[in-house]
XYZ file of N, CA and C in Angstrom:
423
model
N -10.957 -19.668 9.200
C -10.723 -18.300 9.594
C -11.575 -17.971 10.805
N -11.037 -17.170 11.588
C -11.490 -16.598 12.548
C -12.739 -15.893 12.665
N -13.903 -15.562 13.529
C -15.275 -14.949 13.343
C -14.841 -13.718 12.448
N -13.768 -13.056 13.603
C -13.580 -11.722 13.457
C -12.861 -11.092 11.745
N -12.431 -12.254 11.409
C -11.225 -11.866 10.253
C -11.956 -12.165 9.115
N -11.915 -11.184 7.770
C -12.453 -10.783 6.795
C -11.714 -11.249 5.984
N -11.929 -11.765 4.672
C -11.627 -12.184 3.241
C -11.162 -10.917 2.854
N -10.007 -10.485 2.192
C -9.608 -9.643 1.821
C -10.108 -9.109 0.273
N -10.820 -7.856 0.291
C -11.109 -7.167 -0.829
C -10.946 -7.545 -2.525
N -9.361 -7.279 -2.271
C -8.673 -7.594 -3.269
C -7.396 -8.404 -3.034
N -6.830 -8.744 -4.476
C -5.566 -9.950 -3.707
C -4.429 -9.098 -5.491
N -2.890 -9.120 -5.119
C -2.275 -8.821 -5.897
C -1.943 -10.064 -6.698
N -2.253 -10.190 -7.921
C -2.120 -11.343 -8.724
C -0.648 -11.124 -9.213
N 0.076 -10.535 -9.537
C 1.438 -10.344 -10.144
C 1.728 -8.719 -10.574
N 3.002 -8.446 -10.742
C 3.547 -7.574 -11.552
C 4.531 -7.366 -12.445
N 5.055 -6.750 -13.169
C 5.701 -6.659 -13.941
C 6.655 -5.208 -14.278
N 8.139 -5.448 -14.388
C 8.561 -4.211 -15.365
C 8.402 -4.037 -16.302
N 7.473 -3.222 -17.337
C 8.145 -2.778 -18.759
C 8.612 -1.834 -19.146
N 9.278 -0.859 -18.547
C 9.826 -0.288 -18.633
C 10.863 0.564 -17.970
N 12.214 0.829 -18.198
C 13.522 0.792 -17.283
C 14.234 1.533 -18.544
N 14.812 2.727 -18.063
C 15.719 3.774 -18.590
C 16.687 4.387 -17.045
N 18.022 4.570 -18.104
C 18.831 4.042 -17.035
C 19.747 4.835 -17.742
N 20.028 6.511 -17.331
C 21.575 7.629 -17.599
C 22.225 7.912 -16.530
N 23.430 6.888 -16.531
C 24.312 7.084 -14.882
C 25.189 8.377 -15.486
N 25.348 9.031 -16.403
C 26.260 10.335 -16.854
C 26.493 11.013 -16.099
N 26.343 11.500 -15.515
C 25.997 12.661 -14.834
C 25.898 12.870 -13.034
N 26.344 11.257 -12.779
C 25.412 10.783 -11.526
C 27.036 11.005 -11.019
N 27.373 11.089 -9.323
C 28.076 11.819 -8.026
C 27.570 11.035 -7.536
N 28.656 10.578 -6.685
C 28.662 9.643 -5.060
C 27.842 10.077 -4.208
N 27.763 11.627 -4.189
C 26.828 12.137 -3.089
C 25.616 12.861 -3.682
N 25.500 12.895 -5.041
C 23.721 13.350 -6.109
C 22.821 12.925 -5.015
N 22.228 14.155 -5.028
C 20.695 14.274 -4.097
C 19.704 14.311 -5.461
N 18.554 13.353 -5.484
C 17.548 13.310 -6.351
C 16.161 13.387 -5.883
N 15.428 14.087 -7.345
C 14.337 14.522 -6.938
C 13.839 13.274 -7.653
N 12.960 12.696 -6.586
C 11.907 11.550 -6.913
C 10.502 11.911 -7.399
N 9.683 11.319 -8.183
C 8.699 11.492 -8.692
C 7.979 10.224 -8.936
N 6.254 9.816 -8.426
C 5.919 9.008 -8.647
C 4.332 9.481 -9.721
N 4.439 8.629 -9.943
C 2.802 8.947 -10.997
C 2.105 7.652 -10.809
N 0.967 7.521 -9.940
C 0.290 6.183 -10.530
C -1.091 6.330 -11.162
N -1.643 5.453 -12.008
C -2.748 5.444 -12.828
C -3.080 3.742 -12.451
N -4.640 4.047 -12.797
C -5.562 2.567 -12.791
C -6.205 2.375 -13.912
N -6.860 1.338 -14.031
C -7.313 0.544 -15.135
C -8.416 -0.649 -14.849
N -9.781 -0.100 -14.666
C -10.368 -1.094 -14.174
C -10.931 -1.547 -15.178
N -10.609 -3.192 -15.086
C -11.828 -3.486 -15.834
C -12.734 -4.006 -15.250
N -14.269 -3.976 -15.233
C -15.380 -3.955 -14.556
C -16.023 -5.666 -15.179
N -15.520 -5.875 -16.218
C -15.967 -7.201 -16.458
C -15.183 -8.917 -15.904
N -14.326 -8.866 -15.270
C -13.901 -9.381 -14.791
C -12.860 -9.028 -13.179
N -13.350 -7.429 -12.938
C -12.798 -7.501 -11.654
C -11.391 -6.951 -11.676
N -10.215 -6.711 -12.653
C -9.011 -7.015 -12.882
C -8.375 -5.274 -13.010
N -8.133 -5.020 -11.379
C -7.668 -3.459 -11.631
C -5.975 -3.447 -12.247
N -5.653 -3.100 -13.067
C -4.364 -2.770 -13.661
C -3.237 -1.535 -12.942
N -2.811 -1.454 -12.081
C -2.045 -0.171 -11.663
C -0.720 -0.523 -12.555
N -0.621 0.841 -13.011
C 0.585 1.618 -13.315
C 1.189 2.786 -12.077
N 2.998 2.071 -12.823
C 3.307 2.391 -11.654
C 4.580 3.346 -12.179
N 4.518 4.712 -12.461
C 6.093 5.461 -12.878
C 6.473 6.043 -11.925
N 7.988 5.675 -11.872
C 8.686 6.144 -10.726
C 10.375 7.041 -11.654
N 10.500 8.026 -11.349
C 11.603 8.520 -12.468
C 12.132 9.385 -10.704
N 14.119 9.320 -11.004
C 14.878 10.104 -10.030
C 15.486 10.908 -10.925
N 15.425 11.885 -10.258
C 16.341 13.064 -11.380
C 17.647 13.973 -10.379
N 18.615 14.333 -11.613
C 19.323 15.252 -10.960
C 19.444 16.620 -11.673
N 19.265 17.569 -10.850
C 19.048 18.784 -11.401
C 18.509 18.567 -13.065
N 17.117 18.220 -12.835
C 15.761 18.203 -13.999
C 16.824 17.211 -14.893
N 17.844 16.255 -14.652
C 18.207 15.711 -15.532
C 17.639 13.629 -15.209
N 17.031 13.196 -16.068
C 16.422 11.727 -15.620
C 17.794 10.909 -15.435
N 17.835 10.484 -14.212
C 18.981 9.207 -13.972
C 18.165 8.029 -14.299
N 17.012 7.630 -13.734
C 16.467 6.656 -13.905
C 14.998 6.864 -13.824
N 14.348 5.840 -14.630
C 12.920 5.997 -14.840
C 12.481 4.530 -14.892
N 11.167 4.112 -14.583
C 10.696 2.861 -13.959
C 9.041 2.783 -14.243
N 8.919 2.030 -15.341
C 6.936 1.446 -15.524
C 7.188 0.570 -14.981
N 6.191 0.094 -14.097
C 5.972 -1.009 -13.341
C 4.342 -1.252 -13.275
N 3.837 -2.179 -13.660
C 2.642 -2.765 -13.999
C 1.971 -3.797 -12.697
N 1.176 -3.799 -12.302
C 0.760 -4.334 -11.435
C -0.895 -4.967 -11.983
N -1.047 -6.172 -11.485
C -2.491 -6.554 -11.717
C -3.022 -7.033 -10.156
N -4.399 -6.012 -9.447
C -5.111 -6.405 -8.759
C -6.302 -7.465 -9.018
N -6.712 -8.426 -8.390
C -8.126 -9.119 -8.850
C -9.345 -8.794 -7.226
N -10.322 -8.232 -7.441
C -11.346 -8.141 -6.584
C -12.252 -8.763 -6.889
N -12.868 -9.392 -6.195
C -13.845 -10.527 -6.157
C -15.194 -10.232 -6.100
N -15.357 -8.643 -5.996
C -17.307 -8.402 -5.875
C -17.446 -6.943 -6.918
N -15.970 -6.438 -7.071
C -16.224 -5.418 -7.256
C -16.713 -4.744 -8.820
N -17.459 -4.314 -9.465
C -17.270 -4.352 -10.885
C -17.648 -2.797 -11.231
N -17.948 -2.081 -10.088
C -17.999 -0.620 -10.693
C -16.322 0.142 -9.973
N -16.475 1.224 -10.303
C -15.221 2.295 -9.758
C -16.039 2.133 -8.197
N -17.131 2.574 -8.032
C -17.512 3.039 -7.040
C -17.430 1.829 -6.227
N -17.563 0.616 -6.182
C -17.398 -0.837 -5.470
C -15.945 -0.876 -5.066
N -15.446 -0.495 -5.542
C -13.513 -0.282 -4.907
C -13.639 0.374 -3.702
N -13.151 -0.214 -2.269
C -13.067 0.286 -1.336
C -11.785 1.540 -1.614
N -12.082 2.509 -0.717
C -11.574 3.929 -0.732
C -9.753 3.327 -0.422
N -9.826 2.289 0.377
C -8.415 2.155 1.235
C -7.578 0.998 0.320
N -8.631 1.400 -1.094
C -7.763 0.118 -2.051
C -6.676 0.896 -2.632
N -6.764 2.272 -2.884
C -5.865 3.086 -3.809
C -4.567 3.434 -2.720
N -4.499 3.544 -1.235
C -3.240 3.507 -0.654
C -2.408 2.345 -0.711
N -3.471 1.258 -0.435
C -2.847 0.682 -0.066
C -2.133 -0.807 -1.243
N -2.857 -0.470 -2.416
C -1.962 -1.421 -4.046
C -0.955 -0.301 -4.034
N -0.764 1.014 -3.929
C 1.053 1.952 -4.040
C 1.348 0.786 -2.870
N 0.822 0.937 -1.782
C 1.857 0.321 -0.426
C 2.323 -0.937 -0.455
N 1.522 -1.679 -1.322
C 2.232 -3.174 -1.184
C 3.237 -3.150 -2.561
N 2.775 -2.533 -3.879
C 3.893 -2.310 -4.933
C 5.310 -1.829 -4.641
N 5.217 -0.340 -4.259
C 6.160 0.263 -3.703
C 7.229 -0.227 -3.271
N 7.352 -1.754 -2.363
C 8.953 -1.994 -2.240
C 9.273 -2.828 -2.950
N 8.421 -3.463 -3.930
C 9.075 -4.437 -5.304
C 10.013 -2.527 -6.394
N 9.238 -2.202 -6.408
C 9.924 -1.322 -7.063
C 11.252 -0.430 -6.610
N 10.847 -0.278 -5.416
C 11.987 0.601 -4.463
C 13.776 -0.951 -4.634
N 13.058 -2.210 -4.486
C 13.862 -3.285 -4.280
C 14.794 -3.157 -6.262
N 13.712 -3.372 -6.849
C 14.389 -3.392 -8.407
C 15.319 -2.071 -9.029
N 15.159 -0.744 -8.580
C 16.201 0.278 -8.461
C 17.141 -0.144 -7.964
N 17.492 -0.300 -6.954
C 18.731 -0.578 -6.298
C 19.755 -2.175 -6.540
N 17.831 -2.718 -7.395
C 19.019 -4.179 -7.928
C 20.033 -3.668 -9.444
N 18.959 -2.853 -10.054
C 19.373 -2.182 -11.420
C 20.557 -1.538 -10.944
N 21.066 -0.340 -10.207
C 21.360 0.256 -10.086
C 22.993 0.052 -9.713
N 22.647 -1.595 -8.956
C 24.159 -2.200 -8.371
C 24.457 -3.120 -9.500
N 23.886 -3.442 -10.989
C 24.253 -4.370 -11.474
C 24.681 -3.219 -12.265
N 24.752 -2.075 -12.575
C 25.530 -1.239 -13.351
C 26.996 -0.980 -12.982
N 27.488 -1.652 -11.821
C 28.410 -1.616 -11.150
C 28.901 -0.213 -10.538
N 27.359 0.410 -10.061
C 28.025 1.727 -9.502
C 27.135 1.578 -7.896
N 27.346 2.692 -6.747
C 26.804 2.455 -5.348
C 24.980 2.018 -5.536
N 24.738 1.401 -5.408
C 22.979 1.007 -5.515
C 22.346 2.518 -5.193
N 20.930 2.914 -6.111
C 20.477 4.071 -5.713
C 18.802 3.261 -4.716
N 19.315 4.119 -3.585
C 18.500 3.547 -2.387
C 17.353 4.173 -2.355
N 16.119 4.055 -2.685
C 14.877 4.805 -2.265
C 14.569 4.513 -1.169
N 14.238 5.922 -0.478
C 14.115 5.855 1.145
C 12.881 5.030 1.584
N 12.955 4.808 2.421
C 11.463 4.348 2.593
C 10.337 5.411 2.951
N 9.016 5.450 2.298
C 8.300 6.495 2.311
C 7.080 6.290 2.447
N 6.413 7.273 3.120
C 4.673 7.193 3.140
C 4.189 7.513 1.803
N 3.063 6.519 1.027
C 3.250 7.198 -0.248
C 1.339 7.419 -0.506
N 1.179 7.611 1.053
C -0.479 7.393 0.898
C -1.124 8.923 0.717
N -0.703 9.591 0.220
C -1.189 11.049 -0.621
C -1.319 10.655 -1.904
N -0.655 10.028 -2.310
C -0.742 9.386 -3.715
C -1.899 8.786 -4.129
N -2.833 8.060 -3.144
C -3.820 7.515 -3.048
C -5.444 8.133 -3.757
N -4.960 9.623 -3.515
C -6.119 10.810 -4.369
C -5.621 10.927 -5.803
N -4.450 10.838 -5.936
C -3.933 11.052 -7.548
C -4.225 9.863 -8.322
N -4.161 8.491 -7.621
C -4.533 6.938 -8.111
C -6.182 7.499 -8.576
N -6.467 7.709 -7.173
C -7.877 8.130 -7.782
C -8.788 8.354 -8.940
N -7.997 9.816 -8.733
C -8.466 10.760 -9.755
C -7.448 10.474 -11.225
N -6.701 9.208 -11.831
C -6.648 9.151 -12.431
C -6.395 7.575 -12.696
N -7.700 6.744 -12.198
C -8.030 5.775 -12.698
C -9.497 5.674 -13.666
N -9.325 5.153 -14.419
C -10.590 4.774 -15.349
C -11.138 3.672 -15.434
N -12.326 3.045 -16.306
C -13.302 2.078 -16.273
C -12.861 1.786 -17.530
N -12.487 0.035 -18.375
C -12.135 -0.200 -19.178
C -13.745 -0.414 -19.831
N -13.316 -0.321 -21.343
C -15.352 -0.393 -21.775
C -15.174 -1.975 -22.265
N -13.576 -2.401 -22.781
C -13.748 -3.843 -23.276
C -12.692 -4.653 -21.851
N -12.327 -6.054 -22.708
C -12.045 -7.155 -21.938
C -10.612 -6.561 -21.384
């Protein structure tokens, strides 16, 4: 590696869906939906291993078309308090998750055999204070 270029913080070890709810009832060729994301963390401090959760639910008029847990595991290599997490870790695990999930809607969505539901592409780094303020410190393994 280069003088200038840094070992990266953290590295995304894998993710996962567990959870996928899926009511096309109701759903129109041209349904405008209100998107909603929620993410939460999960550190555990004894091995480094931040956990993001990832809910993503589209609705039409307050009714759920689709809803989406998506699990993510970060590994950081120095870090073992909350406070050792660089500030630009919480934009940027939404930013690299975000198009596995945006990608698995629209795979779900076309294997139901109806038009794929497209999530736009979006800045989702406001989200980054809500990761925040609602990640915690695991006390066990």
């Amino acid at each position: 590696m280069g003088q200038d270029i840094k070992k990266a913080a953290f590295s995304l070890n894998g993710y996962r869906f567990n959870k996928v709810s899926l009511d096309l009832a109701g759903l129109k060729q041209d349904s405008v939906f209100d998107l909603d994301f929620k993410p939460s963390g999960l550190f555990h401090h004894n091995t480094g291993v931040f956990r993001l959760t990832f809910l993503f639910s589209a609705k039409i008029a307050n009714v759920e078309v689709i809803s989406v847990n998506c699990q993510a595991e970060f590994m950081f290599e120095s870090a073992r308090t909350l406070e050792d997490i660089p500030d630009y870790f919480y934009a940027n695990s939404i930013a690299i998750l975000f198009p596995y999930v945006r990608a698995f809607v629209s795979t779900v969505s076309l294997q139901a055999n109806i038009p794929p539901i497209i999530i736009p592409t979006l800045n989702l780094s406001p989200l980054k204070d809500y990761l925040k303020a609602n990640t915690i410190i695991s006390n066990g393994k």
